[in-house]
Amino acid sequence: MHPHRLQQLVASVPDNITSEQRARLLAHVQTSDGCRARAARVRHELSQALDGGDCGVDRALDLACELDTLDRVQERVDGWLGVLVDELTHAPRVVHYDDGVPA
């Protein structure tokens, strides 16, 4: 999830949630952001490998597989975060797709 969108989602959660709920929210946020950052690093490393870097074919394939996994995991983690935010806010949220049009 884009950092700005992540920030918006977290900002929609009321301040009066319990410390346990806040800890859950923080864990979800850190996992989502960590996955995004890791995918960006792997994407960059893969790009370098495919530009003729010295890492070899096997390493490039390993990076491609890791990136594919991270992209799929990111969707799942972001979904869990969305469910948690819905649970904490008790209000339905509008889903925005990349084209900026609400679902």
PDB file of N, CA and C in Angstrom:
ATOM      1  N   MET A   1       0.845  -1.168   0.000  1.00  0.00           N
ATOM      2  CA  MET A   1       0.000   0.000   0.000  1.00  0.00           C
ATOM      3  C   MET A   1       0.895   1.238   0.000  1.00  0.00           C
ATOM      4  N   HIS A   2       0.522   2.195  -0.794  1.00  0.00           N
ATOM      5  CA  HIS A   2       1.282   3.439  -0.867  1.00  0.00           C
ATOM      6  C   HIS A   2       1.306   4.094   0.520  1.00  0.00           C
ATOM      7  N   PRO A   3       2.452   4.653   0.928  1.00  0.00           N
ATOM      8  CA  PRO A   3       2.545   5.253   2.267  1.00  0.00           C
ATOM      9  C   PRO A   3       1.484   6.313   2.566  1.00  0.00           C
ATOM     10  N   HIS A   4       1.127   7.122   1.567  1.00  0.00           N
ATOM     11  CA  HIS A   4       0.097   8.146   1.779  1.00  0.00           C
ATOM     12  C   HIS A   4      -1.255   7.499   2.071  1.00  0.00           C
ATOM     13  N   ARG A   5      -1.592   6.479   1.322  1.00  0.00           N
ATOM     14  CA  ARG A   5      -2.866   5.758   1.531  1.00  0.00           C
ATOM     15  C   ARG A   5      -2.860   5.084   2.897  1.00  0.00           C
ATOM     16  N   LEU A   6      -1.722   4.522   3.276  1.00  0.00           N
ATOM     17  CA  LEU A   6      -1.586   3.879   4.579  1.00  0.00           C
ATOM     18  C   LEU A   6      -1.826   4.898   5.688  1.00  0.00           C
ATOM     19  N   GLN A   7      -1.259   6.079   5.522  1.00  0.00           N
ATOM     20  CA  GLN A   7      -1.421   7.149   6.496  1.00  0.00           C
ATOM     21  C   GLN A   7      -2.890   7.576   6.597  1.00  0.00           C
ATOM     22  N   GLN A   8      -3.563   7.684   5.467  1.00  0.00           N
ATOM     23  CA  GLN A   8      -4.984   8.049   5.457  1.00  0.00           C
ATOM     24  C   GLN A   8      -5.824   7.005   6.189  1.00  0.00           C
ATOM     25  N   LEU A   9      -5.528   5.750   5.934  1.00  0.00           N
ATOM     26  CA  LEU A   9      -6.276   4.663   6.548  1.00  0.00           C
ATOM     27  C   LEU A   9      -6.112   4.688   8.064  1.00  0.00           C
ATOM     28  N   VAL A  10      -4.890   4.854   8.525  1.00  0.00           N
ATOM     29  CA  VAL A  10      -4.620   4.888   9.969  1.00  0.00           C
ATOM     30  C   VAL A  10      -5.280   6.122  10.589  1.00  0.00           C
ATOM     31  N   ALA A  11      -5.267   7.233   9.890  1.00  0.00           N
ATOM     32  CA  ALA A  11      -5.874   8.460  10.409  1.00  0.00           C
ATOM     33  C   ALA A  11      -7.381   8.334  10.572  1.00  0.00           C
ATOM     34  N   SER A  12      -7.992   7.391   9.881  1.00  0.00           N
ATOM     35  CA  SER A  12      -9.443   7.212   9.983  1.00  0.00           C
ATOM     36  C   SER A  12      -9.847   6.471  11.256  1.00  0.00           C
ATOM     37  N   VAL A  13      -8.869   5.916  11.949  1.00  0.00           N
ATOM     38  CA  VAL A  13      -9.153   5.173  13.178  1.00  0.00           C
ATOM     39  C   VAL A  13      -9.271   6.165  14.338  1.00  0.00           C
ATOM     40  N   PRO A  14     -10.315   6.031  15.145  1.00  0.00           N
ATOM     41  CA  PRO A  14     -10.485   6.959  16.268  1.00  0.00           C
ATOM     42  C   PRO A  14      -9.331   6.868  17.273  1.00  0.00           C
ATOM     43  N   ASP A  15      -9.058   7.968  17.941  1.00  0.00           N
ATOM     44  CA  ASP A  15      -7.981   8.015  18.931  1.00  0.00           C
ATOM     45  C   ASP A  15      -8.308   7.230  20.196  1.00  0.00           C
ATOM     46  N   ASN A  16      -9.574   6.968  20.439  1.00  0.00           N
ATOM     47  CA  ASN A  16      -9.980   6.349  21.691  1.00  0.00           C
ATOM     48  C   ASN A  16      -9.978   4.816  21.676  1.00  0.00           C
ATOM     49  N   ILE A  17      -9.238   4.202  20.769  1.00  0.00           N
ATOM     50  CA  ILE A  17      -9.158   2.735  20.774  1.00  0.00           C
ATOM     51  C   ILE A  17      -8.249   2.293  21.921  1.00  0.00           C
ATOM     52  N   THR A  18      -8.379   1.043  22.323  1.00  0.00           N
ATOM     53  CA  THR A  18      -7.601   0.530  23.448  1.00  0.00           C
ATOM     54  C   THR A  18      -6.138   0.344  23.050  1.00  0.00           C
ATOM     55  N   SER A  19      -5.291   0.175  24.038  1.00  0.00           N
ATOM     56  CA  SER A  19      -3.863  -0.028  23.759  1.00  0.00           C
ATOM     57  C   SER A  19      -3.637  -1.338  23.007  1.00  0.00           C
ATOM     58  N   GLU A  20      -4.452  -2.344  23.289  1.00  0.00           N
ATOM     59  CA  GLU A  20      -4.338  -3.613  22.554  1.00  0.00           C
ATOM     60  C   GLU A  20      -4.722  -3.437  21.087  1.00  0.00           C
ATOM     61  N   GLN A  21      -5.786  -2.674  20.852  1.00  0.00           N
ATOM     62  CA  GLN A  21      -6.198  -2.396  19.481  1.00  0.00           C
ATOM     63  C   GLN A  21      -5.135  -1.564  18.757  1.00  0.00           C
ATOM     64  N   ARG A  22      -4.568  -0.592  19.464  1.00  0.00           N
ATOM     65  CA  ARG A  22      -3.514   0.253  18.880  1.00  0.00           C
ATOM     66  C   ARG A  22      -2.305  -0.606  18.518  1.00  0.00           C
ATOM     67  N   ALA A  23      -1.956  -1.565  19.371  1.00  0.00           N
ATOM     68  CA  ALA A  23      -0.818  -2.456  19.100  1.00  0.00           C
ATOM     69  C   ALA A  23      -1.088  -3.319  17.870  1.00  0.00           C
ATOM     70  N   ARG A  24      -2.306  -3.828  17.751  1.00  0.00           N
ATOM     71  CA  ARG A  24      -2.674  -4.606  16.561  1.00  0.00           C
ATOM     72  C   ARG A  24      -2.577  -3.764  15.303  1.00  0.00           C
ATOM     73  N   LEU A  25      -3.101  -2.543  15.379  1.00  0.00           N
ATOM     74  CA  LEU A  25      -3.057  -1.639  14.235  1.00  0.00           C
ATOM     75  C   LEU A  25      -1.612  -1.354  13.837  1.00  0.00           C
ATOM     76  N   LEU A  26      -0.783  -1.067  14.811  1.00  0.00           N
ATOM     77  CA  LEU A  26       0.622  -0.784  14.542  1.00  0.00           C
ATOM     78  C   LEU A  26       1.321  -1.980  13.901  1.00  0.00           C
ATOM     79  N   ALA A  27       1.032  -3.174  14.392  1.00  0.00           N
ATOM     80  CA  ALA A  27       1.642  -4.377  13.816  1.00  0.00           C
ATOM     81  C   ALA A  27       1.221  -4.563  12.360  1.00  0.00           C
ATOM     82  N   HIS A  28      -0.043  -4.326  12.073  1.00  0.00           N
ATOM     83  CA  HIS A  28      -0.520  -4.428  10.689  1.00  0.00           C
ATOM     84  C   HIS A  28       0.145  -3.381   9.800  1.00  0.00           C
ATOM     85  N   VAL A  29       0.223  -2.155  10.302  1.00  0.00           N
ATOM     86  CA  VAL A  29       0.822  -1.055   9.532  1.00  0.00           C
ATOM     87  C   VAL A  29       2.289  -1.355   9.252  1.00  0.00           C
ATOM     88  N   GLN A  30       3.023  -1.777  10.266  1.00  0.00           N
ATOM     89  CA  GLN A  30       4.452  -2.070  10.092  1.00  0.00           C
ATOM     90  C   GLN A  30       4.664  -3.226   9.123  1.00  0.00           C
ATOM     91  N   THR A  31       3.796  -4.225   9.178  1.00  0.00           N
ATOM     92  CA  THR A  31       3.917  -5.357   8.260  1.00  0.00           C
ATOM     93  C   THR A  31       3.648  -4.924   6.829  1.00  0.00           C
ATOM     94  N   SER A  32       2.604  -4.134   6.629  1.00  0.00           N
ATOM     95  CA  SER A  32       2.283  -3.643   5.293  1.00  0.00           C
ATOM     96  C   SER A  32       3.413  -2.790   4.736  1.00  0.00           C
ATOM     97  N   ASP A  33       3.882  -1.839   5.533  1.00  0.00           N
ATOM     98  CA  ASP A  33       4.942  -0.950   5.075  1.00  0.00           C
ATOM     99  C   ASP A  33       6.246  -1.705   4.864  1.00  0.00           C
ATOM    100  N   GLY A  34       6.534  -2.654   5.742  1.00  0.00           N
ATOM    101  CA  GLY A  34       7.743  -3.464   5.593  1.00  0.00           C
ATOM    102  C   GLY A  34       7.718  -4.297   4.321  1.00  0.00           C
ATOM    103  N   CYS A  35       6.566  -4.842   4.002  1.00  0.00           N
ATOM    104  CA  CYS A  35       6.426  -5.633   2.779  1.00  0.00           C
ATOM    105  C   CYS A  35       6.631  -4.743   1.557  1.00  0.00           C
ATOM    106  N   ARG A  36       6.052  -3.556   1.569  1.00  0.00           N
ATOM    107  CA  ARG A  36       6.215  -2.620   0.451  1.00  0.00           C
ATOM    108  C   ARG A  36       7.678  -2.237   0.260  1.00  0.00           C
ATOM    109  N   ALA A  37       8.354  -1.931   1.356  1.00  0.00           N
ATOM    110  CA  ALA A  37       9.759  -1.537   1.276  1.00  0.00           C
ATOM    111  C   ALA A  37      10.629  -2.694   0.792  1.00  0.00           C
ATOM    112  N   ARG A  38      10.357  -3.877   1.289  1.00  0.00           N
ATOM    113  CA  ARG A  38      11.135  -5.046   0.863  1.00  0.00           C
ATOM    114  C   ARG A  38      10.915  -5.339  -0.615  1.00  0.00           C
ATOM    115  N   ALA A  39       9.680  -5.228  -1.065  1.00  0.00           N
ATOM    116  CA  ALA A  39       9.386  -5.447  -2.489  1.00  0.00           C
ATOM    117  C   ALA A  39      10.113  -4.426  -3.348  1.00  0.00           C
ATOM    118  N   ALA A  40      10.187  -3.193  -2.887  1.00  0.00           N
ATOM    119  CA  ALA A  40      10.898  -2.153  -3.645  1.00  0.00           C
ATOM    120  C   ALA A  40      12.387  -2.483  -3.747  1.00  0.00           C
ATOM    121  N   ARG A  41      12.973  -2.959  -2.654  1.00  0.00           N
ATOM    122  CA  ARG A  41      14.393  -3.343  -2.687  1.00  0.00           C
ATOM    123  C   ARG A  41      14.634  -4.508  -3.640  1.00  0.00           C
ATOM    124  N   VAL A  42      13.771  -5.513  -3.569  1.00  0.00           N
ATOM    125  CA  VAL A  42      13.917  -6.682  -4.441  1.00  0.00           C
ATOM    126  C   VAL A  42      13.696  -6.278  -5.897  1.00  0.00           C
ATOM    127  N   ARG A  43      12.715  -5.423  -6.144  1.00  0.00           N
ATOM    128  CA  ARG A  43      12.438  -4.951  -7.507  1.00  0.00           C
ATOM    129  C   ARG A  43      13.660  -4.232  -8.084  1.00  0.00           C
ATOM    130  N   HIS A  44      14.303  -3.405  -7.267  1.00  0.00           N
ATOM    131  CA  HIS A  44      15.504  -2.692  -7.702  1.00  0.00           C
ATOM    132  C   HIS A  44      16.653  -3.673  -7.983  1.00  0.00           C
ATOM    133  N   GLU A  45      16.854  -4.613  -7.080  1.00  0.00           N
ATOM    134  CA  GLU A  45      17.922  -5.600  -7.265  1.00  0.00           C
ATOM    135  C   GLU A  45      17.672  -6.451  -8.512  1.00  0.00           C
ATOM    136  N   LEU A  46      16.429  -6.823  -8.741  1.00  0.00           N
ATOM    137  CA  LEU A  46      16.081  -7.606  -9.928  1.00  0.00           C
ATOM    138  C   LEU A  46      16.321  -6.782 -11.186  1.00  0.00           C
ATOM    139  N   SER A  47      15.954  -5.520 -11.143  1.00  0.00           N
ATOM    140  CA  SER A  47      16.183  -4.641 -12.286  1.00  0.00           C
ATOM    141  C   SER A  47      17.671  -4.580 -12.628  1.00  0.00           C
ATOM    142  N   GLN A  48      18.491  -4.438 -11.615  1.00  0.00           N
ATOM    143  CA  GLN A  48      19.939  -4.419 -11.835  1.00  0.00           C
ATOM    144  C   GLN A  48      20.428  -5.740 -12.420  1.00  0.00           C
ATOM    145  N   ALA A  49      19.898  -6.833 -11.911  1.00  0.00           N
ATOM    146  CA  ALA A  49      20.302  -8.149 -12.413  1.00  0.00           C
ATOM    147  C   ALA A  49      19.923  -8.310 -13.877  1.00  0.00           C
ATOM    148  N   LEU A  50      18.747  -7.838 -14.233  1.00  0.00           N
ATOM    149  CA  LEU A  50      18.279  -7.968 -15.610  1.00  0.00           C
ATOM    150  C   LEU A  50      18.950  -6.974 -16.554  1.00  0.00           C
ATOM    151  N   ASP A  51      19.609  -5.977 -15.980  1.00  0.00           N
ATOM    152  CA  ASP A  51      20.380  -5.035 -16.795  1.00  0.00           C
ATOM    153  C   ASP A  51      21.791  -5.532 -17.053  1.00  0.00           C
ATOM    154  N   GLY A  52      22.061  -6.776 -16.682  1.00  0.00           N
ATOM    155  CA  GLY A  52      23.373  -7.358 -16.957  1.00  0.00           C
ATOM    156  C   GLY A  52      24.292  -7.416 -15.762  1.00  0.00           C
ATOM    157  N   GLY A  53      23.729  -7.328 -14.577  1.00  0.00           N
ATOM    158  CA  GLY A  53      24.544  -7.425 -13.367  1.00  0.00           C
ATOM    159  C   GLY A  53      25.233  -8.776 -13.257  1.00  0.00           C
ATOM    160  N   ASP A  54      26.105  -8.882 -12.307  1.00  0.00           N
ATOM    161  CA  ASP A  54      26.923 -10.084 -12.151  1.00  0.00           C
ATOM    162  C   ASP A  54      26.289 -11.171 -11.293  1.00  0.00           C
ATOM    163  N   CYS A  55      25.020 -11.057 -10.969  1.00  0.00           N
ATOM    164  CA  CYS A  55      24.433 -12.004 -10.019  1.00  0.00           C
ATOM    165  C   CYS A  55      24.089 -13.351 -10.643  1.00  0.00           C
ATOM    166  N   GLY A  56      23.936 -13.431 -11.927  1.00  0.00           N
ATOM    167  CA  GLY A  56      23.650 -14.701 -12.583  1.00  0.00           C
ATOM    168  C   GLY A  56      22.169 -14.968 -12.741  1.00  0.00           C
ATOM    169  N   VAL A  57      21.896 -15.949 -13.574  1.00  0.00           N
ATOM    170  CA  VAL A  57      20.515 -16.305 -13.922  1.00  0.00           C
ATOM    171  C   VAL A  57      19.767 -16.849 -12.716  1.00  0.00           C
ATOM    172  N   ASP A  58      20.395 -17.712 -11.954  1.00  0.00           N
ATOM    173  CA  ASP A  58      19.708 -18.306 -10.803  1.00  0.00           C
ATOM    174  C   ASP A  58      19.288 -17.249  -9.791  1.00  0.00           C
ATOM    175  N   ARG A  59      20.169 -16.307  -9.530  1.00  0.00           N
ATOM    176  CA  ARG A  59      19.842 -15.239  -8.581  1.00  0.00           C
ATOM    177  C   ARG A  59      18.714 -14.369  -9.133  1.00  0.00           C
ATOM    178  N   ALA A  60      18.743 -14.067 -10.416  1.00  0.00           N
ATOM    179  CA  ALA A  60      17.682 -13.263 -11.026  1.00  0.00           C
ATOM    180  C   ALA A  60      16.331 -13.980 -10.900  1.00  0.00           C
ATOM    181  N   LEU A  61      16.329 -15.273 -11.129  1.00  0.00           N
ATOM    182  CA  LEU A  61      15.083 -16.034 -10.991  1.00  0.00           C
ATOM    183  C   LEU A  61      14.615 -16.068  -9.541  1.00  0.00           C
ATOM    184  N   ASP A  62      15.554 -16.221  -8.620  1.00  0.00           N
ATOM    185  CA  ASP A  62      15.194 -16.186  -7.201  1.00  0.00           C
ATOM    186  C   ASP A  62      14.568 -14.843  -6.837  1.00  0.00           C
ATOM    187  N   LEU A  63      15.141 -13.764  -7.338  1.00  0.00           N
ATOM    188  CA  LEU A  63      14.606 -12.439  -7.068  1.00  0.00           C
ATOM    189  C   LEU A  63      13.215 -12.274  -7.676  1.00  0.00           C
ATOM    190  N   ALA A  64      13.026 -12.771  -8.888  1.00  0.00           N
ATOM    191  CA  ALA A  64      11.721 -12.679  -9.540  1.00  0.00           C
ATOM    192  C   ALA A  64      10.664 -13.445  -8.745  1.00  0.00           C
ATOM    193  N   CYS A  65      11.022 -14.611  -8.249  1.00  0.00           N
ATOM    194  CA  CYS A  65      10.088 -15.407  -7.440  1.00  0.00           C
ATOM    195  C   CYS A  65       9.781 -14.708  -6.119  1.00  0.00           C
ATOM    196  N   GLU A  66      10.810 -14.139  -5.494  1.00  0.00           N
ATOM    197  CA  GLU A  66      10.593 -13.421  -4.237  1.00  0.00           C
ATOM    198  C   GLU A  66       9.688 -12.214  -4.454  1.00  0.00           C
ATOM    199  N   LEU A  67       9.906 -11.491  -5.547  1.00  0.00           N
ATOM    200  CA  LEU A  67       9.080 -10.332  -5.842  1.00  0.00           C
ATOM    201  C   LEU A  67       7.627 -10.739  -6.080  1.00  0.00           C
ATOM    202  N   ASP A  68       7.423 -11.820  -6.803  1.00  0.00           N
ATOM    203  CA  ASP A  68       6.074 -12.306  -7.048  1.00  0.00           C
ATOM    204  C   ASP A  68       5.382 -12.646  -5.727  1.00  0.00           C
ATOM    205  N   THR A  69       6.098 -13.314  -4.853  1.00  0.00           N
ATOM    206  CA  THR A  69       5.548 -13.669  -3.545  1.00  0.00           C
ATOM    207  C   THR A  69       5.223 -12.419  -2.736  1.00  0.00           C
ATOM    208  N   LEU A  70       6.143 -11.468  -2.718  1.00  0.00           N
ATOM    209  CA  LEU A  70       5.917 -10.236  -1.958  1.00  0.00           C
ATOM    210  C   LEU A  70       4.712  -9.467  -2.488  1.00  0.00           C
ATOM    211  N   ASP A  71       4.544  -9.417  -3.790  1.00  0.00           N
ATOM    212  CA  ASP A  71       3.388  -8.719  -4.365  1.00  0.00           C
ATOM    213  C   ASP A  71       2.077  -9.372  -3.924  1.00  0.00           C
ATOM    214  N   ARG A  72       2.061 -10.711  -3.898  1.00  0.00           N
ATOM    215  CA  ARG A  72       0.848 -11.412  -3.467  1.00  0.00           C
ATOM    216  C   ARG A  72       0.615 -11.254  -1.971  1.00  0.00           C
ATOM    217  N   VAL A  73       1.681 -11.308  -1.194  1.00  0.00           N
ATOM    218  CA  VAL A  73       1.569 -11.132   0.253  1.00  0.00           C
ATOM    219  C   VAL A  73       1.110  -9.710   0.575  1.00  0.00           C
ATOM    220  N   GLN A  74       1.604  -8.729  -0.174  1.00  0.00           N
ATOM    221  CA  GLN A  74       1.213  -7.338   0.060  1.00  0.00           C
ATOM    222  C   GLN A  74      -0.299  -7.183  -0.044  1.00  0.00           C
ATOM    223  N   GLU A  75      -0.891  -7.782  -1.058  1.00  0.00           N
ATOM    224  CA  GLU A  75      -2.342  -7.705  -1.222  1.00  0.00           C
ATOM    225  C   GLU A  75      -3.060  -8.302  -0.024  1.00  0.00           C
ATOM    226  N   ARG A  76      -2.576  -9.431   0.439  1.00  0.00           N
ATOM    227  CA  ARG A  76      -3.201 -10.109   1.569  1.00  0.00           C
ATOM    228  C   ARG A  76      -3.069  -9.270   2.846  1.00  0.00           C
ATOM    229  N   VAL A  77      -1.872  -8.771   3.122  1.00  0.00           N
ATOM    230  CA  VAL A  77      -1.630  -7.972   4.327  1.00  0.00           C
ATOM    231  C   VAL A  77      -2.459  -6.681   4.297  1.00  0.00           C
ATOM    232  N   ASP A  78      -2.503  -6.034   3.146  1.00  0.00           N
ATOM    233  CA  ASP A  78      -3.306  -4.816   3.016  1.00  0.00           C
ATOM    234  C   ASP A  78      -4.791  -5.115   3.236  1.00  0.00           C
ATOM    235  N   GLY A  79      -5.230  -6.263   2.782  1.00  0.00           N
ATOM    236  CA  GLY A  79      -6.613  -6.673   3.025  1.00  0.00           C
ATOM    237  C   GLY A  79      -6.900  -6.861   4.506  1.00  0.00           C
ATOM    238  N   TRP A  80      -5.961  -7.506   5.200  1.00  0.00           N
ATOM    239  CA  TRP A  80      -6.119  -7.690   6.650  1.00  0.00           C
ATOM    240  C   TRP A  80      -6.173  -6.341   7.356  1.00  0.00           C
ATOM    241  N   LEU A  81      -5.324  -5.418   6.917  1.00  0.00           N
ATOM    242  CA  LEU A  81      -5.308  -4.080   7.510  1.00  0.00           C
ATOM    243  C   LEU A  81      -6.647  -3.384   7.286  1.00  0.00           C
ATOM    244  N   GLY A  82      -7.169  -3.495   6.085  1.00  0.00           N
ATOM    245  CA  GLY A  82      -8.471  -2.887   5.789  1.00  0.00           C
ATOM    246  C   GLY A  82      -9.583  -3.452   6.659  1.00  0.00           C
ATOM    247  N   VAL A  83      -9.569  -4.754   6.860  1.00  0.00           N
ATOM    248  CA  VAL A  83     -10.572  -5.393   7.718  1.00  0.00           C
ATOM    249  C   VAL A  83     -10.431  -4.890   9.155  1.00  0.00           C
ATOM    250  N   LEU A  84      -9.198  -4.791   9.636  1.00  0.00           N
ATOM    251  CA  LEU A  84      -8.976  -4.309  10.993  1.00  0.00           C
ATOM    252  C   LEU A  84      -9.458  -2.867  11.149  1.00  0.00           C
ATOM    253  N   VAL A  85      -9.146  -2.017  10.179  1.00  0.00           N
ATOM    254  CA  VAL A  85      -9.593  -0.622  10.249  1.00  0.00           C
ATOM    255  C   VAL A  85     -11.120  -0.566  10.245  1.00  0.00           C
ATOM    256  N   ASP A  86     -11.749  -1.379   9.414  1.00  0.00           N
ATOM    257  CA  ASP A  86     -13.219  -1.427   9.412  1.00  0.00           C
ATOM    258  C   ASP A  86     -13.740  -1.827  10.791  1.00  0.00           C
ATOM    259  N   GLU A  87     -13.088  -2.805  11.375  1.00  0.00           N
ATOM    260  CA  GLU A  87     -13.476  -3.290  12.699  1.00  0.00           C
ATOM    261  C   GLU A  87     -13.313  -2.179  13.750  1.00  0.00           C
ATOM    262  N   LEU A  88     -12.240  -1.435  13.662  1.00  0.00           N
ATOM    263  CA  LEU A  88     -11.955  -0.396  14.650  1.00  0.00           C
ATOM    264  C   LEU A  88     -12.802   0.860  14.469  1.00  0.00           C
ATOM    265  N   THR A  89     -13.192   1.139  13.260  1.00  0.00           N
ATOM    266  CA  THR A  89     -13.983   2.343  12.998  1.00  0.00           C
ATOM    267  C   THR A  89     -15.480   2.066  12.994  1.00  0.00           C
ATOM    268  N   HIS A  90     -15.850   0.808  12.817  1.00  0.00           N
ATOM    269  CA  HIS A  90     -17.260   0.400  12.748  1.00  0.00           C
ATOM    270  C   HIS A  90     -18.014   1.156  11.666  1.00  0.00           C
ATOM    271  N   ALA A  91     -17.299   1.575  10.652  1.00  0.00           N
ATOM    272  CA  ALA A  91     -17.923   2.284   9.537  1.00  0.00           C
ATOM    273  C   ALA A  91     -17.339   1.746   8.248  1.00  0.00           C
ATOM    274  N   PRO A  92     -18.171   1.546   7.239  1.00  0.00           N
ATOM    275  CA  PRO A  92     -17.624   1.071   5.966  1.00  0.00           C
ATOM    276  C   PRO A  92     -16.708   2.124   5.357  1.00  0.00           C
ATOM    277  N   ARG A  93     -15.663   1.664   4.697  1.00  0.00           N
ATOM    278  CA  ARG A  93     -14.741   2.588   4.051  1.00  0.00           C
ATOM    279  C   ARG A  93     -14.888   2.472   2.549  1.00  0.00           C
ATOM    280  N   VAL A  94     -14.571   3.527   1.864  1.00  0.00           N
ATOM    281  CA  VAL A  94     -14.635   3.544   0.408  1.00  0.00           C
ATOM    282  C   VAL A  94     -13.334   2.968  -0.121  1.00  0.00           C
ATOM    283  N   VAL A  95     -13.444   2.013  -1.022  1.00  0.00           N
ATOM    284  CA  VAL A  95     -12.269   1.413  -1.627  1.00  0.00           C
ATOM    285  C   VAL A  95     -11.916   2.214  -2.865  1.00  0.00           C
ATOM    286  N   HIS A  96     -10.662   2.629  -2.949  1.00  0.00           N
ATOM    287  CA  HIS A  96     -10.196   3.374  -4.115  1.00  0.00           C
ATOM    288  C   HIS A  96      -9.252   2.490  -4.911  1.00  0.00           C
ATOM    289  N   TYR A  97      -9.500   2.415  -6.195  1.00  0.00           N
ATOM    290  CA  TYR A  97      -8.614   1.687  -7.076  1.00  0.00           C
ATOM    291  C   TYR A  97      -7.608   2.679  -7.663  1.00  0.00           C
ATOM    292  N   ASP A  98      -6.612   2.178  -8.348  1.00  0.00           N
ATOM    293  CA  ASP A  98      -5.552   3.021  -8.874  1.00  0.00           C
ATOM    294  C   ASP A  98      -6.054   4.137  -9.790  1.00  0.00           C
ATOM    295  N   ASP A  99      -7.239   3.984 -10.347  1.00  0.00           N
ATOM    296  CA  ASP A  99      -7.750   5.007 -11.259  1.00  0.00           C
ATOM    297  C   ASP A  99      -8.459   6.141 -10.510  1.00  0.00           C
ATOM    298  N   GLY A 100      -8.490   6.056  -9.173  1.00  0.00           N
ATOM    299  CA  GLY A 100      -9.061   7.117  -8.365  1.00  0.00           C
ATOM    300  C   GLY A 100     -10.577   7.087  -8.284  1.00  0.00           C
ATOM    301  N   VAL A 101     -11.215   6.060  -8.843  1.00  0.00           N
ATOM    302  CA  VAL A 101     -12.648   5.958  -8.828  1.00  0.00           C
ATOM    303  C   VAL A 101     -13.067   5.031  -7.678  1.00  0.00           C
ATOM    304  N   PRO A 102     -13.956   5.478  -6.802  1.00  0.00           N
ATOM    305  CA  PRO A 102     -14.418   4.608  -5.704  1.00  0.00           C
ATOM    306  C   PRO A 102     -15.145   3.387  -6.258  1.00  0.00           C
ATOM    307  N   ALA A 103     -15.066   2.304  -5.526  1.00  0.00           N
ATOM    308  CA  ALA A 103     -15.728   1.070  -5.953  1.00  0.00           C
ATOM    309  C   ALA A 103     -17.224   1.171  -5.744  1.00  0.00           C
TER     310      ALA A 103
END
